[in-house]
Amino acid sequence: KNQVEQSPQSLIILEGKNCTLQCNYTVSPFSNLRWYKQDTGRGPVSLTIMTFSENTKSNGRYTATLDADTKQSSLHITASQLSDSASYICVVSERSGGYQKVTFGTGTKLQVIP
Amino acid sequence: DGGITQSPKYLFRKEGQNVTLSCEQNLNHDAMYWYRQDPGQGLRLIYYSQIVNDFQKGDIAEGYSVSREKKESFPLTVTSAQKNPTAFYLCASSIYKGSSGRLYTQYFGPGTRLTVL
């Protein structure tokens, strides 16, 4: 069964500090991996997308890495801001013909405090 | 102003009633999706549609129904057969090119929170 596991479940950091969120997956055959940011009570917004051949992808202060061999990804947030407080969801797509099956992680809830 | 909208934002339902959640997009996307989000769980796919007048069941379709009469609209009906309907419902849309086999980025709406009283 395809699974996407994220850690930690929740995290509190001080404003201005860096943090790293982890994502491990068992999805196969792998197609791509996305990180989404979801503010409370809102829909998720895509941050990055990486395919098998990509090791790293940046979007401003967000940098995602992918190790397809170990099936691990991380999302690094630099110089955190209060507006970074949200849930971060790792989403892995499986290549399966016309419709690619998507598996969502349960998310890491990040709280940035002053 | 392009985007995907859902209404209402909050919805209350009595047990035994059917309710319909609206989802509209003006992104000219072919594919649309409905997900359910529960605390401590990842998003789970209810139904998806790749073209007008066609839709497929997702992982948890029981107790739900959809229609896709227009490209822009993909309403979800939560029927009385759904035993535990209280949840946050998210609609999404994406480009779909079946021949490419590629999944394009899904754009999500703001969500509808359904509560059964």
PDB file of C-alpha atoms in Angstrom:
ATOM      1  CA  LYS A   1       0.000   0.000   0.000  1.00  0.00           C
ATOM      2  CA  ASN A   2       1.338   3.413  -0.967  1.00  0.00           C
ATOM      3  CA  GLN A   3       2.132   5.563   2.039  1.00  0.00           C
ATOM      4  CA  VAL A   4       3.493   9.030   2.679  1.00  0.00           C
ATOM      5  CA  GLU A   5       4.734   9.710   6.192  1.00  0.00           C
ATOM      6  CA  GLN A   6       5.703  13.126   7.453  1.00  0.00           C
ATOM      7  CA  SER A   7       7.625  14.196  10.508  1.00  0.00           C
ATOM      8  CA  PRO A   8       7.445  15.861  12.853  1.00  0.00           C
ATOM      9  CA  GLN A   9       3.679  15.970  13.281  1.00  0.00           C
ATOM     10  CA  SER A  10       3.973  19.499  14.685  1.00  0.00           C
ATOM     11  CA  LEU A  11       6.740  22.005  15.239  1.00  0.00           C
ATOM     12  CA  ILE A  12       7.114  25.336  17.018  1.00  0.00           C
ATOM     13  CA  ILE A  13      10.015  27.614  16.112  1.00  0.00           C
ATOM     14  CA  LEU A  14      11.032  31.201  16.801  1.00  0.00           C
ATOM     15  CA  GLU A  15      10.671  33.793  14.091  1.00  0.00           C
ATOM     16  CA  GLY A  16      13.849  34.087  12.057  1.00  0.00           C
ATOM     17  CA  LYS A  17      14.998  30.528  12.699  1.00  0.00           C
ATOM     18  CA  ASN A  18      15.354  27.798  10.069  1.00  0.00           C
ATOM     19  CA  CYS A  19      13.573  24.465  10.113  1.00  0.00           C
ATOM     20  CA  THR A  20      13.416  21.240   8.120  1.00  0.00           C
ATOM     21  CA  LEU A  21      10.388  19.056   7.555  1.00  0.00           C
ATOM     22  CA  GLN A  22      10.699  15.429   6.503  1.00  0.00           C
ATOM     23  CA  CYS A  23       8.726  13.211   4.141  1.00  0.00           C
ATOM     24  CA  ASN A  24       9.242   9.468   3.585  1.00  0.00           C
ATOM     25  CA  TYR A  25       7.245   7.593   0.986  1.00  0.00           C
ATOM     26  CA  THR A  26       6.703   4.096  -0.335  1.00  0.00           C
ATOM     27  CA  VAL A  27       4.885   5.104  -3.539  1.00  0.00           C
ATOM     28  CA  SER A  28       5.919   3.113  -6.576  1.00  0.00           C
ATOM     29  CA  PRO A  29       6.357   3.605  -9.466  1.00  0.00           C
ATOM     30  CA  PHE A  30       7.266   7.151  -8.532  1.00  0.00           C
ATOM     31  CA  SER A  31       6.253  10.041 -10.761  1.00  0.00           C
ATOM     32  CA  ASN A  32       6.715  13.263  -8.830  1.00  0.00           C
ATOM     33  CA  LEU A  33       6.649  14.793  -5.371  1.00  0.00           C
ATOM     34  CA  ARG A  34       5.073  18.067  -4.338  1.00  0.00           C
ATOM     35  CA  TRP A  35       5.067  20.139  -1.207  1.00  0.00           C
ATOM     36  CA  TYR A  36       1.956  22.145  -0.440  1.00  0.00           C
ATOM     37  CA  LYS A  37       1.344  24.841   2.169  1.00  0.00           C
ATOM     38  CA  GLN A  38      -2.093  24.898   3.759  1.00  0.00           C
ATOM     39  CA  ASP A  39      -3.176  27.787   5.934  1.00  0.00           C
ATOM     40  CA  THR A  40      -5.792  26.950   8.558  1.00  0.00           C
ATOM     41  CA  GLY A  41      -9.232  26.661   7.017  1.00  0.00           C
ATOM     42  CA  ARG A  42      -7.937  27.207   3.475  1.00  0.00           C
ATOM     43  CA  GLY A  43      -7.062  25.073   0.496  1.00  0.00           C
ATOM     44  CA  PRO A  44      -3.466  23.864  -0.067  1.00  0.00           C
ATOM     45  CA  VAL A  45      -1.167  25.895  -2.306  1.00  0.00           C
ATOM     46  CA  SER A  46       1.657  24.278  -4.253  1.00  0.00           C
ATOM     47  CA  LEU A  47       5.201  25.267  -3.207  1.00  0.00           C
ATOM     48  CA  THR A  48       7.458  22.962  -5.217  1.00  0.00           C
ATOM     49  CA  ILE A  49       7.320  19.973  -7.530  1.00  0.00           C
ATOM     50  CA  MET A  50      10.153  17.543  -8.209  1.00  0.00           C
ATOM     51  CA  THR A  51      10.466  14.660 -10.619  1.00  0.00           C
ATOM     52  CA  PHE A  52      12.719  11.631 -10.334  1.00  0.00           C
ATOM     53  CA  SER A  53      15.739  13.374 -11.830  1.00  0.00           C
ATOM     54  CA  GLU A  54      15.597  16.486  -9.643  1.00  0.00           C
ATOM     55  CA  ASN A  55      17.455  16.641  -6.346  1.00  0.00           C
ATOM     56  CA  THR A  56      16.536  20.103  -5.202  1.00  0.00           C
ATOM     57  CA  LYS A  57      14.031  22.843  -5.983  1.00  0.00           C
ATOM     58  CA  SER A  58      13.722  26.275  -4.435  1.00  0.00           C
ATOM     59  CA  ASN A  59      10.848  28.706  -4.134  1.00  0.00           C
ATOM     60  CA  GLY A  60      11.981  31.792  -2.266  1.00  0.00           C
ATOM     61  CA  ARG A  61      12.783  30.811   1.309  1.00  0.00           C
ATOM     62  CA  TYR A  62      11.525  27.269   0.704  1.00  0.00           C
ATOM     63  CA  THR A  63      13.956  24.611  -0.553  1.00  0.00           C
ATOM     64  CA  ALA A  64      12.860  21.063  -1.201  1.00  0.00           C
ATOM     65  CA  THR A  65      15.221  18.126  -1.655  1.00  0.00           C
ATOM     66  CA  LEU A  66      14.546  14.679  -3.020  1.00  0.00           C
ATOM     67  CA  ASP A  67      16.473  11.433  -2.681  1.00  0.00           C
ATOM     68  CA  ALA A  68      14.663   8.994  -4.948  1.00  0.00           C
ATOM     69  CA  ASP A  69      16.939   6.129  -3.896  1.00  0.00           C
ATOM     70  CA  THR A  70      15.994   6.324  -0.225  1.00  0.00           C
ATOM     71  CA  LYS A  71      12.512   7.679  -1.022  1.00  0.00           C
ATOM     72  CA  GLN A  72      12.928  10.687   1.195  1.00  0.00           C
ATOM     73  CA  SER A  73      12.236  14.365   0.750  1.00  0.00           C
ATOM     74  CA  SER A  74      12.726  17.377   2.956  1.00  0.00           C
ATOM     75  CA  LEU A  75      11.426  20.918   2.968  1.00  0.00           C
ATOM     76  CA  HIS A  76      13.774  23.515   4.429  1.00  0.00           C
ATOM     77  CA  ILE A  77      12.430  26.893   5.463  1.00  0.00           C
ATOM     78  CA  THR A  78      14.971  29.648   5.877  1.00  0.00           C
ATOM     79  CA  ALA A  79      14.573  32.692   8.106  1.00  0.00           C
ATOM     80  CA  SER A  80      11.043  31.797   9.130  1.00  0.00           C
ATOM     81  CA  GLN A  81       8.310  34.409   9.270  1.00  0.00           C
ATOM     82  CA  LEU A  82       5.048  34.486  11.197  1.00  0.00           C
ATOM     83  CA  SER A  83       3.226  33.958   7.904  1.00  0.00           C
ATOM     84  CA  ASP A  84       4.942  30.584   7.525  1.00  0.00           C
ATOM     85  CA  SER A  85       2.647  29.233  10.250  1.00  0.00           C
ATOM     86  CA  ALA A  86       0.642  26.591   8.406  1.00  0.00           C
ATOM     87  CA  SER A  87       0.457  22.885   7.663  1.00  0.00           C
ATOM     88  CA  TYR A  88       2.920  21.576   5.092  1.00  0.00           C
ATOM     89  CA  ILE A  89       1.766  18.592   3.102  1.00  0.00           C
ATOM     90  CA  CYS A  90       3.925  16.205   1.108  1.00  0.00           C
ATOM     91  CA  VAL A  91       2.152  14.702  -1.906  1.00  0.00           C
ATOM     92  CA  VAL A  92       3.555  11.860  -3.994  1.00  0.00           C
ATOM     93  CA  SER A  93       2.221  10.832  -7.406  1.00  0.00           C
ATOM     94  CA  GLU A  94       2.323   7.312  -8.781  1.00  0.00           C
ATOM     95  CA  ARG A  95       2.588   6.756 -12.485  1.00  0.00           C
ATOM     96  CA  SER A  96      -0.329   4.557 -13.505  1.00  0.00           C
ATOM     97  CA  GLY A  97      -1.592   5.224 -16.980  1.00  0.00           C
ATOM     98  CA  GLY A  98      -4.163   7.869 -17.758  1.00  0.00           C
ATOM     99  CA  TYR A  99      -4.790   8.943 -14.193  1.00  0.00           C
ATOM    100  CA  GLN A 100      -1.886   9.241 -11.810  1.00  0.00           C
ATOM    101  CA  LYS A 101      -2.771   8.168  -8.300  1.00  0.00           C
ATOM    102  CA  VAL A 102      -1.878  10.751  -5.703  1.00  0.00           C
ATOM    103  CA  THR A 103      -1.095   9.995  -2.049  1.00  0.00           C
ATOM    104  CA  PHE A 104      -1.179  12.788   0.503  1.00  0.00           C
ATOM    105  CA  GLY A 105       0.803  12.876   3.717  1.00  0.00           C
ATOM    106  CA  THR A 106      -0.916  13.915   6.926  1.00  0.00           C
ATOM    107  CA  GLY A 107       1.121  17.099   7.099  1.00  0.00           C
ATOM    108  CA  THR A 108       3.419  18.879   9.529  1.00  0.00           C
ATOM    109  CA  LYS A 109       1.820  21.724  11.451  1.00  0.00           C
ATOM    110  CA  LEU A 110       4.330  24.539  11.814  1.00  0.00           C
ATOM    111  CA  GLN A 111       3.864  27.391  14.235  1.00  0.00           C
ATOM    112  CA  VAL A 112       6.239  30.350  14.092  1.00  0.00           C
ATOM    113  CA  ILE A 113       6.194  32.475  17.229  1.00  0.00           C
ATOM    114  CA  PRO A 114       7.621  35.969  17.814  1.00  0.00           C
TER     115      PRO A 114
ATOM    116  CA  ASP B   1      -9.542  37.122 -11.759  1.00  0.00           C
ATOM    117  CA  GLY B   2      -8.857  33.427 -12.373  1.00  0.00           C
ATOM    118  CA  GLY B   3      -9.287  30.792  -9.744  1.00  0.00           C
ATOM    119  CA  ILE B   4     -11.344  28.074  -8.174  1.00  0.00           C
ATOM    120  CA  THR B   5     -14.185  28.862  -5.806  1.00  0.00           C
ATOM    121  CA  GLN B   6     -16.240  26.794  -3.413  1.00  0.00           C
ATOM    122  CA  SER B   7     -19.468  27.618  -1.668  1.00  0.00           C
ATOM    123  CA  PRO B   8     -20.669  27.808   0.950  1.00  0.00           C
ATOM    124  CA  LYS B   9     -17.683  28.188   3.284  1.00  0.00           C
ATOM    125  CA  TYR B  10     -19.620  26.643   6.170  1.00  0.00           C
ATOM    126  CA  LEU B  11     -22.555  24.249   5.868  1.00  0.00           C
ATOM    127  CA  PHE B  12     -24.692  22.637   8.514  1.00  0.00           C
ATOM    128  CA  ARG B  13     -26.827  19.615   7.801  1.00  0.00           C
ATOM    129  CA  LYS B  14     -29.309  17.619   9.758  1.00  0.00           C
ATOM    130  CA  GLU B  15     -28.995  13.866   9.729  1.00  0.00           C
ATOM    131  CA  GLY B  16     -30.865  12.303   6.827  1.00  0.00           C
ATOM    132  CA  GLN B  17     -30.564  15.326   4.552  1.00  0.00           C
ATOM    133  CA  ASN B  18     -28.729  15.546   1.276  1.00  0.00           C
ATOM    134  CA  VAL B  19     -26.579  18.620   0.693  1.00  0.00           C
ATOM    135  CA  THR B  20     -24.746  19.872  -2.375  1.00  0.00           C
ATOM    136  CA  LEU B  21     -21.373  21.608  -2.290  1.00  0.00           C
ATOM    137  CA  SER B  22     -20.524  23.913  -5.148  1.00  0.00           C
ATOM    138  CA  CYS B  23     -17.185  24.081  -6.993  1.00  0.00           C
ATOM    139  CA  GLU B  24     -16.510  26.417  -9.900  1.00  0.00           C
ATOM    140  CA  GLN B  25     -13.298  27.171 -11.785  1.00  0.00           C
ATOM    141  CA  ASN B  26     -12.432  29.645 -14.533  1.00  0.00           C
ATOM    142  CA  LEU B  27      -8.929  28.292 -15.167  1.00  0.00           C
ATOM    143  CA  ASN B  28     -10.078  26.358 -18.249  1.00  0.00           C
ATOM    144  CA  HIS B  29      -8.924  23.141 -16.593  1.00  0.00           C
ATOM    145  CA  ASP B  30     -10.227  19.844 -17.890  1.00  0.00           C
ATOM    146  CA  ALA B  31      -9.807  17.861 -14.687  1.00  0.00           C
ATOM    147  CA  MET B  32     -11.575  18.463 -11.401  1.00  0.00           C
ATOM    148  CA  TYR B  33     -11.391  16.618  -8.104  1.00  0.00           C
ATOM    149  CA  TRP B  34     -13.132  16.357  -4.740  1.00  0.00           C
ATOM    150  CA  TYR B  35     -11.221  15.528  -1.579  1.00  0.00           C
ATOM    151  CA  ARG B  36     -12.188  15.087   2.013  1.00  0.00           C
ATOM    152  CA  GLN B  37      -9.864  16.180   4.824  1.00  0.00           C
ATOM    153  CA  ASP B  38     -10.207  14.858   8.372  1.00  0.00           C
ATOM    154  CA  PRO B  39      -8.013  15.725  11.362  1.00  0.00           C
ATOM    155  CA  GLY B  40      -4.848  13.626  11.473  1.00  0.00           C
ATOM    156  CA  GLN B  41      -5.421  12.170   8.008  1.00  0.00           C
ATOM    157  CA  GLY B  42      -4.184  13.030   4.572  1.00  0.00           C
ATOM    158  CA  LEU B  43      -6.588  14.226   1.898  1.00  0.00           C
ATOM    159  CA  ARG B  44      -8.652  11.388   0.482  1.00  0.00           C
ATOM    160  CA  LEU B  45     -10.052  11.388  -3.042  1.00  0.00           C
ATOM    161  CA  ILE B  46     -13.837  11.141  -3.332  1.00  0.00           C
ATOM    162  CA  TYR B  47     -14.454  11.622  -7.073  1.00  0.00           C
ATOM    163  CA  TYR B  48     -12.597  13.023 -10.042  1.00  0.00           C
ATOM    164  CA  SER B  49     -13.493  14.053 -13.555  1.00  0.00           C
ATOM    165  CA  GLN B  50     -11.134  14.385 -16.500  1.00  0.00           C
ATOM    166  CA  ILE B  51     -13.642  15.608 -19.073  1.00  0.00           C
ATOM    167  CA  VAL B  52     -17.198  16.909 -19.208  1.00  0.00           C
ATOM    168  CA  ASN B  53     -19.928  14.307 -18.716  1.00  0.00           C
ATOM    169  CA  ASP B  54     -17.475  11.798 -17.317  1.00  0.00           C
ATOM    170  CA  PHE B  55     -16.320  11.119 -13.761  1.00  0.00           C
ATOM    171  CA  GLN B  56     -14.699   8.330 -11.795  1.00  0.00           C
ATOM    172  CA  LYS B  57     -14.924   7.129  -8.209  1.00  0.00           C
ATOM    173  CA  GLY B  58     -12.007   7.816  -5.943  1.00  0.00           C
ATOM    174  CA  ASP B  59     -11.018   5.955  -2.814  1.00  0.00           C
ATOM    175  CA  ILE B  60     -14.030   6.907  -0.662  1.00  0.00           C
ATOM    176  CA  ALA B  61     -16.944   7.495  -3.059  1.00  0.00           C
ATOM    177  CA  GLU B  62     -19.633   5.714  -1.033  1.00  0.00           C
ATOM    178  CA  GLY B  63     -22.360   8.099   0.091  1.00  0.00           C
ATOM    179  CA  TYR B  64     -21.353  10.803  -2.391  1.00  0.00           C
ATOM    180  CA  SER B  65     -22.432  11.706  -5.915  1.00  0.00           C
ATOM    181  CA  VAL B  66     -21.183  14.196  -8.502  1.00  0.00           C
ATOM    182  CA  SER B  67     -22.042  15.572 -11.913  1.00  0.00           C
ATOM    183  CA  ARG B  68     -19.971  17.282 -14.596  1.00  0.00           C
ATOM    184  CA  GLU B  69     -22.372  18.926 -17.012  1.00  0.00           C
ATOM    185  CA  LYS B  70     -20.108  21.910 -17.610  1.00  0.00           C
ATOM    186  CA  LYS B  71     -16.337  22.210 -17.758  1.00  0.00           C
ATOM    187  CA  GLU B  72     -16.382  24.936 -15.129  1.00  0.00           C
ATOM    188  CA  SER B  73     -18.525  23.176 -12.546  1.00  0.00           C
ATOM    189  CA  PHE B  74     -18.199  20.004 -10.480  1.00  0.00           C
ATOM    190  CA  PRO B  75     -20.792  19.920  -7.670  1.00  0.00           C
ATOM    191  CA  LEU B  76     -20.606  17.292  -4.940  1.00  0.00           C
ATOM    192  CA  THR B  77     -23.709  15.927  -3.222  1.00  0.00           C
ATOM    193  CA  VAL B  78     -23.297  14.420   0.210  1.00  0.00           C
ATOM    194  CA  THR B  79     -26.172  11.994   0.600  1.00  0.00           C
ATOM    195  CA  SER B  80     -27.802  10.606   3.708  1.00  0.00           C
ATOM    196  CA  ALA B  81     -25.992   7.342   2.960  1.00  0.00           C
ATOM    197  CA  GLN B  82     -22.688   8.923   4.010  1.00  0.00           C
ATOM    198  CA  LYS B  83     -22.365   7.781   7.610  1.00  0.00           C
ATOM    199  CA  ASN B  84     -19.794  10.288   8.808  1.00  0.00           C
ATOM    200  CA  PRO B  85     -20.025  13.373   6.610  1.00  0.00           C
ATOM    201  CA  THR B  86     -18.629  15.959   9.026  1.00  0.00           C
ATOM    202  CA  ALA B  87     -15.341  17.051   7.427  1.00  0.00           C
ATOM    203  CA  PHE B  88     -13.534  19.731   5.436  1.00  0.00           C
ATOM    204  CA  TYR B  89     -14.187  19.290   1.712  1.00  0.00           C
ATOM    205  CA  LEU B  90     -11.721  20.512  -0.877  1.00  0.00           C
ATOM    206  CA  CYS B  91     -12.242  20.849  -4.593  1.00  0.00           C
ATOM    207  CA  ALA B  92      -9.310  21.041  -6.986  1.00  0.00           C
ATOM    208  CA  SER B  93      -8.700  21.385 -10.699  1.00  0.00           C
ATOM    209  CA  SER B  94      -5.789  20.787 -13.026  1.00  0.00           C
ATOM    210  CA  ILE B  95      -4.741  20.592 -16.640  1.00  0.00           C
ATOM    211  CA  TYR B  96      -5.254  17.115 -18.040  1.00  0.00           C
ATOM    212  CA  LYS B  97      -3.558  15.684 -21.077  1.00  0.00           C
ATOM    213  CA  GLY B  98      -4.293  12.003 -21.042  1.00  0.00           C
ATOM    214  CA  SER B  99      -1.781  11.063 -23.702  1.00  0.00           C
ATOM    215  CA  SER B 100       1.099  12.572 -21.745  1.00  0.00           C
ATOM    216  CA  GLY B 101       0.439  10.510 -18.648  1.00  0.00           C
ATOM    217  CA  ARG B 102       1.587  13.480 -16.598  1.00  0.00           C
ATOM    218  CA  LEU B 103      -0.157  14.835 -13.545  1.00  0.00           C
ATOM    219  CA  TYR B 104      -0.236  18.589 -13.611  1.00  0.00           C
ATOM    220  CA  THR B 105      -0.346  20.733 -10.487  1.00  0.00           C
ATOM    221  CA  GLN B 106      -3.704  20.733  -8.767  1.00  0.00           C
ATOM    222  CA  TYR B 107      -5.114  24.081  -7.734  1.00  0.00           C
ATOM    223  CA  PHE B 108      -7.330  23.929  -4.677  1.00  0.00           C
ATOM    224  CA  GLY B 109     -10.374  25.926  -3.718  1.00  0.00           C
ATOM    225  CA  PRO B 110     -10.803  27.476  -0.250  1.00  0.00           C
ATOM    226  CA  GLY B 111     -12.822  24.532   1.046  1.00  0.00           C
ATOM    227  CA  THR B 112     -16.244  23.936   2.586  1.00  0.00           C
ATOM    228  CA  ARG B 113     -16.577  22.825   6.177  1.00  0.00           C
ATOM    229  CA  LEU B 114     -19.597  20.561   6.561  1.00  0.00           C
ATOM    230  CA  THR B 115     -21.011  19.831   9.987  1.00  0.00           C
ATOM    231  CA  VAL B 116     -23.799  17.362  10.655  1.00  0.00           C
ATOM    232  CA  LEU B 117     -25.988  18.327  13.581  1.00  0.00           C
TER     233      LEU B 117
END
